[in-house]
Amino acid sequence: MARYELRFSGAGGQGLITAGIILAEAASIHEGKQAVQSQSYGPEARGGASKSEVIIDDVPVDYPKATKVDALLALTQEACDKYSADLKDTGILLYDTDLVTKLPEGGFKKVGFNIINTAKNEVGREIVANIVALGAMIALTGVVSRENGLKAVLSRVPEAFLELNEKAYAAGFEKATAAAKYLSLLHI
Amino acid sequence: MSKKVGFLQGNEAAAHGALYAGCKFFAGYPITPSTEVSEVLSIELPKIGGKFIQMEDEIGAMAALLGGALAGQKALTSTSGPGLSLKQELIGYGCIAEIPCVVYNVMRGGPSTGMPTGPSQSDVMCAKWGTHGDHATIALMPASVQETYDMIVRAFNLAEKYRMPVHVLPDEIVAHMRERIEFREPGELEIIDRTAPSVPPSEYKPYDTKFGDVPPLAAFGSGYKFHVTGLNKLPDGFPTTKAEYVQAEEERQVRKVTANIDEIVEFEEFMLDDAEICVVAYGSTSRSARYAVNEAREQGIKVGMFRIKTFWPFPDKQIKALADKVKGFIVPEMNLGMCSLEIERCAQGKAQILGINRVDGEPINPEQILEKMKEVK
């Protein structure tokens, strides 16, 4: 595969850096690809726009930051406004339908579902919204296999929360798949 | 057996590299963006009988570091700009008293508290000239997580071999990004320990040049008693103002590095064979440069990169040779032109020098470097 750039964006404290790390680990350790994860955040521990970027390639990754983003996750309107400008026209925007109501202009695919609400009310804990989003990003992009993504999730989380995270990952994967299918139907 | 691998931050890799090198003592004061070094070592050092101390501030931490090193341990501190400023007095003490230790400084925006979470490369001059007086400096610039691990090991080797403080200067991007890393097997990398005295305590002098430019260093508490001071001193360590000693000692301390410059200076040459333009880069900026050079080569532009791995001592000889060969240097750096000054000094007007300078907390991207290539005449 050629260089592929993913960005997880939202507010500080939403677990976006962790989601980026898990995806990069899935690619690098479990899938044998080259990956670099980096992040950018403000001085606040909570709140403020935050992003985590993952670059995946078959050859060693030189520039560790995104140049033209292939896939963007936006969990807040602020992050969507701030970080969507360099999303490729052929790229994918995954967004939370409750929190991002004003979508950016562009030819990229826009796929949304209620990510945080899914974590809170269907999986049972809002704290796993990042894992719901991760499952969704993997479903939409196919940068790593579903199995390798799950392996990376389970190797990162404490034992007491394995089941919760597995459920979150599956929920995200399936909801994004359904949302994408619905979209492609509309386009036909 | 397959190697142990991990997916680590530069800072975490630095901590593990230090452990591989035999570091048993850490003294520091946590500061963004270097705190992960402290976090890892506070967990790992007690497991191997080492000591981790969080001091009251960075000055205290540097003092503790010198003490730990004099007691015979390989000692590390980690900090960032504001902390590096505070440590300067005692870094100078480490230089004149010839105390081996490693100062790992993650470069963030400055001056003062600047931009704590933003990347920068603006401490390269502070590492060299932050402490007053003539002194030699060694400063290493990692560009990847694996290299951070390996360079910490090298920094300890150089500190021990030349009996002096050694700086490692990652920028925030290298320090915080995560990459796959292979943990080194025992014996895979060379480990150097300081030379211990071969004479009994009664005959020992801590600055005895009959053993060469790097006198053996005894560990405090091992039966050897000696005097340590920040004043110019005699071979036995006691202060002196005798001109012949002071002059000779200052020159010897600088000569430890200048006489061994070819061994100390490491660099990487990338696509420079037929290059008309040379991008000189270091740290994470060299990754943007490599990307830009690859892109430019596809467009038929004859450009290469000289990657600085040892910033101090500066690779004078290599830059001088390149200045005779290329039309121009492009020097991207996350400061307002610090490396450019050194290139100017070495190039002596023989080649054009174009800086790309960013201090806004954003990295220099490949596009900027590609654009700049058009300006080389």
XYZ file of C-alpha atoms in Angstrom:
565
model
C 0.000 0.000 0.000
C 1.036 3.611 -0.491
C 1.409 6.067 2.361
C -1.944 6.354 4.148
C -2.701 9.150 6.603
C -5.300 9.036 9.366
C -6.222 11.736 11.844
C -8.295 11.292 15.005
C -9.575 14.650 16.217
C -11.835 15.902 18.952
C -11.425 17.332 22.427
C -8.661 16.603 24.917
C -9.720 13.736 27.196
C -11.752 11.831 24.577
C -9.045 9.188 24.211
C -8.056 10.111 20.665
C -4.350 9.728 21.277
C -4.981 6.251 22.643
C -7.078 5.380 19.595
C -4.233 6.506 17.349
C -1.688 4.482 19.300
C -3.810 1.342 19.093
C -4.287 1.692 15.345
C -0.563 2.290 14.821
C 0.253 -0.747 16.979
C -2.190 -2.854 14.992
C -0.450 -1.828 11.772
C 3.115 -1.972 13.050
C 3.185 -4.880 15.486
C 0.287 -7.075 14.355
C 0.193 -6.403 10.619
C 3.915 -5.964 9.927
C 3.534 -2.587 8.219
C 5.425 0.611 8.990
C 3.595 3.096 11.188
C 4.217 6.295 13.110
C 1.829 7.893 15.573
C 2.122 11.495 16.653
C -0.085 13.975 18.424
C -0.769 17.589 18.987
C -2.564 19.026 21.955
C -2.753 22.146 24.019
C -1.664 22.636 27.609
C -5.107 21.657 28.955
C -5.660 18.193 30.429
C -9.298 18.231 29.286
C -10.985 20.128 26.477
C -9.319 22.109 23.716
C -8.943 20.749 20.210
C -6.735 17.658 20.155
C -5.510 15.434 17.346
C -3.605 12.229 16.952
C -2.183 11.233 13.591
C -1.172 7.843 12.254
C 0.826 7.347 9.074
C 0.900 3.825 7.653
C 3.071 2.659 4.778
C 4.860 -0.398 3.405
C 8.176 1.459 3.502
C 9.602 3.345 6.511
C 7.654 6.525 7.235
C 9.805 9.634 6.967
C 7.640 12.697 7.595
C 5.680 11.688 10.706
C 2.820 14.163 10.350
C -0.066 14.243 7.907
C 0.396 16.051 4.602
C -2.928 15.207 2.871
C -5.288 13.289 5.097
C -6.911 10.108 3.788
C -9.250 9.553 6.715
C -10.376 11.977 9.387
C -12.362 11.332 12.543
C -14.082 14.366 14.050
C -15.718 14.040 17.455
C -16.392 17.754 17.988
C -17.465 20.604 15.739
C -14.370 22.592 16.757
C -12.049 19.764 15.693
C -13.973 19.253 12.450
C -13.661 22.945 11.586
C -9.997 23.089 12.547
C -8.690 19.846 11.093
C -10.677 19.082 7.924
C -9.019 21.554 5.543
C -6.329 19.126 4.395
C -8.633 16.134 3.926
C -8.237 14.659 0.429
C -11.188 14.836 -1.962
C -10.926 11.060 -2.257
C -10.764 10.738 1.523
C -13.242 9.805 4.239
C -14.689 11.938 7.024
C -16.120 10.017 9.959
C -18.068 12.232 12.346
C -20.346 12.111 15.337
C -23.814 13.041 14.082
C -24.877 14.526 17.439
C -21.837 16.765 17.869
C -20.838 17.696 14.344
C -23.774 19.352 12.668
C -22.027 21.635 10.212
C -20.108 19.527 7.718
C -17.196 20.909 5.717
C -17.420 21.294 1.950
C -15.474 18.779 -0.097
C -15.659 15.796 -2.374
C -14.692 13.334 0.360
C -17.109 10.697 1.651
C -18.933 11.788 4.778
C -19.933 8.967 7.072
C -21.583 9.698 10.391
C -23.303 8.010 13.287
C -23.873 8.807 16.936
C -20.455 7.611 18.114
C -20.475 8.951 21.678
C -24.091 8.066 22.254
C -23.391 4.529 21.043
C -20.613 4.191 23.604
C -22.756 5.626 26.391
C -26.086 3.939 25.800
C -25.432 0.806 23.743
C -22.014 -0.289 24.950
C -22.581 1.112 28.427
C -19.718 3.554 29.080
C -18.960 6.871 27.401
C -15.254 6.343 28.105
C -15.013 3.757 25.299
C -16.207 6.188 22.611
C -12.634 6.236 21.295
C -12.744 2.463 20.761
C -16.139 2.736 19.032
C -14.549 5.344 16.752
C -11.475 3.163 16.205
C -13.620 0.191 15.142
C -15.476 2.489 12.771
C -12.286 3.936 11.249
C -10.906 0.443 10.650
C -14.173 -0.658 9.041
C -14.199 2.347 6.713
C -10.550 2.390 5.728
C -9.467 -1.242 5.883
C -5.932 -0.103 6.792
C -5.676 -3.079 9.137
C -7.829 -6.172 9.377
C -10.716 -6.316 11.855
C -8.886 -9.088 13.759
C -5.577 -7.244 14.033
C -7.383 -4.110 15.178
C -9.083 -6.081 17.915
C -5.822 -7.744 18.961
C -4.242 -4.314 19.381
C -7.227 -3.060 21.415
C -7.131 -6.032 23.752
C -3.377 -5.822 24.297
C -3.704 -2.186 25.446
C -6.639 -2.268 27.862
C -6.711 -3.516 31.470
C -8.063 -7.040 31.933
C -11.203 -5.934 33.747
C -12.270 -3.933 30.686
C -11.555 -6.428 27.897
C -15.194 -7.301 27.324
C -16.337 -3.685 27.374
C -13.726 -2.673 24.813
C -14.386 -5.665 22.590
C -18.079 -4.714 22.580
C -17.217 -1.083 21.793
C -14.913 -2.089 18.945
C -17.568 -4.381 17.413
C -20.297 -1.743 17.755
C -18.161 0.857 15.976
C -17.133 -1.546 13.244
C -20.691 -2.624 12.508
C -22.336 0.782 12.727
C -19.798 2.323 10.357
C -20.203 -0.557 7.930
C -23.979 -0.071 7.990
C -23.682 3.706 7.595
C -21.316 3.314 4.644
C -23.610 0.785 2.986
C -26.554 3.134 3.376
C -24.501 5.926 1.802
C -23.443 3.859 -1.193
C -27.108 2.910 -1.746
C -28.012 6.578 -1.849
C -25.297 7.232 -4.387
C -26.647 4.547 -6.712
C 14.998 -16.116 19.255
C 13.118 -13.167 17.870
C 13.938 -9.765 19.247
C 11.764 -8.040 21.790
C 9.885 -5.263 20.040
C 7.725 -2.436 21.288
C 5.746 0.503 20.023
C 7.156 3.358 22.063
C 7.472 7.099 22.348
C 10.906 8.636 21.906
C 10.924 9.505 25.597
C 10.096 5.948 26.631
C 12.803 4.660 24.311
C 15.271 7.077 25.904
C 14.539 5.601 29.321
C 15.015 2.050 28.063
C 18.191 3.032 26.222
C 19.540 4.474 29.464
C 18.831 1.201 31.262
C 20.612 -0.713 28.492
C 23.628 1.582 28.898
C 23.790 0.732 32.587
C 22.191 3.860 34.031
C 21.474 3.323 37.727
C 20.689 6.865 38.805
C 18.145 9.409 37.663
C 17.598 12.822 39.208
C 15.140 15.197 37.641
C 12.192 17.475 37.905
C 9.278 16.648 35.610
C 8.535 19.008 32.756
C 6.530 18.736 29.544
C 7.487 17.370 27.032
C 10.075 15.151 28.715
C 8.113 13.716 31.642
C 7.722 10.194 30.228
C 11.441 9.577 30.799
C 10.903 10.134 34.524
C 7.741 8.054 34.507
C 9.445 4.997 33.026
C 12.593 5.253 35.148
C 10.656 5.819 38.378
C 9.160 2.379 37.774
C 12.165 0.579 36.274
C 15.161 1.831 38.280
C 14.023 0.519 41.695
C 13.566 -2.937 40.131
C 17.291 -3.165 39.344
C 18.592 -1.597 42.530
C 18.916 1.846 40.973
C 17.752 5.143 42.418
C 15.186 7.578 41.106
C 15.027 10.989 42.729
C 12.575 13.767 41.973
C 14.288 16.869 43.327
C 12.786 20.190 44.424
C 13.697 21.833 41.110
C 15.948 21.465 38.080
C 18.978 23.019 39.772
C 18.746 20.521 42.609
C 18.263 17.745 40.080
C 21.449 18.662 38.226
C 23.358 18.837 41.516
C 22.066 15.413 42.498
C 23.024 14.112 39.065
C 26.639 15.221 39.521
C 26.699 13.628 42.963
C 25.326 10.343 41.691
C 27.836 10.326 38.853
C 30.750 11.025 41.210
C 29.574 8.143 43.377
C 30.347 5.917 40.396
C 26.944 5.572 38.758
C 25.882 6.247 35.216
C 23.499 9.131 35.734
C 20.733 10.670 33.629
C 18.473 13.684 33.896
C 15.694 14.716 31.555
C 14.302 18.166 31.092
C 13.081 20.779 28.634
C 14.044 24.395 27.836
C 13.160 26.145 31.105
C 14.798 23.304 33.014
C 17.884 23.420 30.820
C 18.254 27.118 31.635
C 18.141 26.384 35.355
C 20.653 23.551 35.102
C 23.310 25.625 33.373
C 25.361 26.598 36.409
C 25.818 22.973 37.358
C 26.357 21.797 33.798
C 29.375 24.119 33.842
C 30.416 22.552 37.134
C 30.180 19.154 35.460
C 32.395 20.431 32.635
C 35.189 21.824 34.807
C 35.088 19.026 37.387
C 34.873 16.495 34.502
C 31.884 14.542 35.718
C 30.366 12.066 33.243
C 26.566 12.322 32.956
C 23.824 12.604 30.349
C 21.421 15.533 30.014
C 18.385 14.619 27.894
C 16.646 17.834 26.872
C 13.442 17.761 24.852
C 13.208 20.941 22.810
C 9.933 22.850 23.092
C 9.075 26.418 22.218
C 10.889 29.179 24.077
C 12.387 31.370 25.456
C 11.168 30.982 29.025
C 8.094 28.755 29.373
C 7.258 29.429 25.704
C 5.010 26.755 24.270
C 5.157 23.673 26.504
C 3.492 21.235 24.098
C 4.878 22.668 20.849
C 7.980 21.347 19.081
C 11.142 23.382 18.632
C 14.840 23.027 17.891
C 15.856 26.228 19.576
C 18.045 24.824 22.365
C 20.999 23.838 20.192
C 22.940 26.975 21.089
C 21.859 26.775 24.725
C 23.348 23.286 24.921
C 26.644 24.674 23.642
C 26.850 28.107 25.208
C 24.242 28.080 27.975
C 26.844 27.690 30.644
C 29.566 30.306 30.741
C 33.245 29.903 30.053
C 35.238 27.891 27.540
C 34.259 24.263 27.487
C 33.787 21.415 25.061
C 30.269 20.191 24.340
C 28.918 17.007 22.875
C 25.271 17.092 21.730
C 23.459 14.345 19.827
C 20.287 14.764 17.732
C 18.030 11.732 17.349
C 15.512 11.616 14.481
C 13.564 8.466 15.305
C 12.441 6.454 18.292
C 14.978 3.690 17.633
C 17.707 6.271 17.219
C 16.745 7.902 20.515
C 17.296 4.560 22.249
C 20.620 3.997 20.498
C 21.826 7.569 20.961
C 21.231 7.540 24.695
C 23.529 4.520 24.838
C 26.086 6.395 22.747
C 25.709 9.493 24.930
C 26.583 7.448 28.015
C 29.546 5.929 26.181
C 30.873 9.347 25.211
C 30.258 10.767 28.700
C 32.137 7.879 30.275
C 34.931 7.836 27.727
C 35.613 11.571 27.815
C 34.509 12.177 31.402
C 32.101 15.026 30.703
C 28.394 15.890 30.527
C 26.821 14.912 27.192
C 23.572 16.348 25.803
C 20.900 14.500 23.860
C 18.521 16.939 22.159
C 15.374 15.463 20.653
C 12.693 17.866 19.531
C 9.189 17.402 20.921
C 8.076 15.527 17.805
C 10.726 12.820 18.135
C 10.189 12.692 21.907
C 6.433 12.189 21.703
C 5.893 10.228 18.519
C 5.569 6.488 18.617
C 7.288 3.981 16.382
C 8.207 0.344 16.429
C 11.439 -0.270 18.251
C 13.708 -3.257 18.723
C 15.161 -3.575 22.184
C 18.861 -4.306 21.876
C 20.201 -7.645 23.047
C 22.984 -7.651 25.637
C 26.268 -7.266 23.748
C 24.619 -5.878 20.610
C 25.726 -2.301 21.311
C 29.075 -1.376 22.744
C 28.990 -0.224 26.368
C 31.839 1.924 27.664
C 32.564 2.432 31.359
C 34.773 5.159 32.775
C 38.384 4.246 33.451
C 38.930 3.429 37.119
C 42.198 4.341 38.825
C 45.026 1.834 38.589
C 46.877 3.360 41.538
C 46.088 2.911 45.255
C 44.087 5.654 47.036
C 47.233 7.153 48.552
C 48.634 7.932 45.084
C 45.378 8.889 43.379
C 44.865 12.323 41.851
C 41.561 12.986 40.091
C 43.118 15.176 37.372
C 46.398 13.385 36.875
C 47.349 13.908 33.224
C 50.071 11.302 33.242
C 47.252 8.924 32.290
C 46.362 11.038 29.246
C 43.831 13.751 28.517
C 41.070 11.849 30.320
C 42.297 11.059 33.833
C 40.806 7.972 35.562
C 37.868 8.730 37.830
C 37.454 7.013 41.191
C 34.019 6.467 42.673
C 33.274 8.333 45.875
C 32.736 5.843 48.642
C 35.133 3.289 47.191
C 38.018 4.296 49.463
C 39.403 6.996 47.202
C 39.177 10.470 48.707
C 39.572 13.540 46.554
C 38.575 17.155 46.306
C 36.008 18.395 43.791
C 35.500 22.081 43.046
C 34.191 24.422 40.393
C 37.402 26.432 40.632
C 40.351 25.869 38.343
C 42.340 23.189 40.037
C 45.580 21.288 40.434
C 45.909 17.592 39.536
C 44.882 16.720 43.115
C 41.643 18.643 42.707
C 42.479 21.595 45.000
C 42.031 25.142 43.675
C 44.795 27.031 41.984
C 45.352 30.307 40.170
C 48.747 29.256 38.827
C 48.700 30.428 35.225
C 50.454 27.421 33.740
C 47.978 24.984 35.292
C 44.877 26.972 34.422
C 45.825 27.458 30.776
C 46.903 23.840 30.318
C 43.841 22.436 32.068
C 41.352 24.507 30.084
C 43.058 23.493 26.849
C 43.137 19.843 27.838
C 39.433 19.815 28.639
C 38.550 21.239 25.223
C 41.115 18.983 23.522
C 39.347 15.872 24.828
C 36.725 16.611 22.182
C 38.641 18.459 19.457
C 41.341 15.779 19.230
C 38.701 13.079 18.827
C 36.290 14.926 16.579
C 36.279 12.304 13.808
C 35.217 9.642 16.251
C 32.591 11.813 17.935
C 30.951 13.388 14.884
C 28.361 11.151 13.258
C 26.226 12.118 10.277
C 24.213 10.649 7.425
C 24.590 11.529 3.761
C 21.496 10.932 1.649
C 21.592 11.245 -2.160
C 24.477 13.693 -2.040
C 26.730 12.107 -4.682
C 25.607 14.280 -7.601
C 23.680 16.880 -5.567
C 23.727 20.557 -6.481
C 21.553 21.432 -3.522
C 22.177 20.126 -0.011
C 19.477 20.193 2.642
C 21.128 20.215 6.065
C 18.688 18.942 8.644
C 18.517 17.330 12.068
C 15.940 15.741 14.352
C 12.367 15.418 13.121
C 13.027 18.103 10.489
C 15.345 15.654 8.720
C 12.329 13.416 8.173
C 10.558 16.223 6.311
C 13.785 16.802 4.391
C 14.066 13.154 3.363
C 10.474 13.212 2.121
C 11.147 16.419 0.182
C 14.408 15.101 -1.308
C 12.661 11.943 -2.515
C 9.891 14.029 -4.111
C 12.390 16.427 -5.696
C 14.458 13.591 -7.141
C 11.325 12.327 -8.895
C 11.065 15.761 -10.478
C 14.702 15.534 -11.580
C 16.092 18.040 -9.079
C 19.633 17.170 -8.017
C 19.273 17.473 -4.268
C 20.470 15.493 -1.285
C 20.489 15.715 2.474
C 23.228 15.972 5.060
C 21.716 14.821 8.332
C 23.414 16.069 11.456
C 23.501 13.366 14.131
C 26.178 15.042 16.254
C 25.421 18.757 16.455
C 28.317 19.482 18.831
C 31.085 19.297 17.959
C 29.753 20.638 14.660
C 30.618 18.680 11.482
C 32.826 21.520 10.171
C 34.961 19.354 7.908
C 31.979 17.773 6.153
C 30.124 21.056 5.637
C 33.288 22.728 4.318
C 33.708 19.932 1.773
C 30.068 20.213 0.712
C 30.364 23.994 0.332
C 32.994 23.402 -2.349
C 30.640 21.055 -4.171
C 27.077 22.346 -4.016
C 25.452 25.556 -5.227
C 23.393 26.038 -2.125
C 22.402 24.794 1.298
C 18.821 24.725 2.527
C 18.659 24.700 6.301
C 15.199 23.953 7.695
C 15.020 24.252 11.464
C 12.435 24.977 14.134
C 14.263 28.088 15.337
C 15.160 31.414 13.743
C 18.431 30.256 12.201
C 20.831 28.659 14.663
C 22.265 25.884 12.512
C 22.374 28.343 9.597
C 24.955 30.371 11.538
C 27.217 27.348 11.797
C 26.766 26.539 8.111
C 27.665 30.146 7.247
C 30.802 29.841 9.369
C 31.845 26.643 7.609
C 30.798 27.582 4.067
C 32.736 30.871 4.125
C 30.618 32.374 1.366
C 31.249 29.520 -1.068
C 27.595 28.480 -1.343
C 24.207 30.092 -1.020
C 22.483 29.483 2.334
C 18.696 29.532 2.580
C 17.039 29.014 5.940
C 13.513 27.783 6.566
C 12.616 28.886 10.037
C 9.505 28.103 12.027
C 8.801 28.892 15.645
C 5.004 28.672 15.567
C 4.748 25.231 17.128
C 4.142 23.544 13.784
C 6.689 21.274 12.078
C 8.437 22.300 8.867
C 6.604 20.321 6.207
C 8.107 18.744 3.065
C 6.215 21.212 0.835
C 8.105 24.161 2.351
C 11.442 22.501 1.681
C 10.464 21.661 -1.909
C 9.412 25.268 -2.509
C 12.691 26.575 -1.149
C 14.674 24.474 -3.631
C 13.414 26.757 -6.408
C 15.243 29.694 -4.836
C 18.684 28.115 -5.126
C 20.572 29.825 -7.928
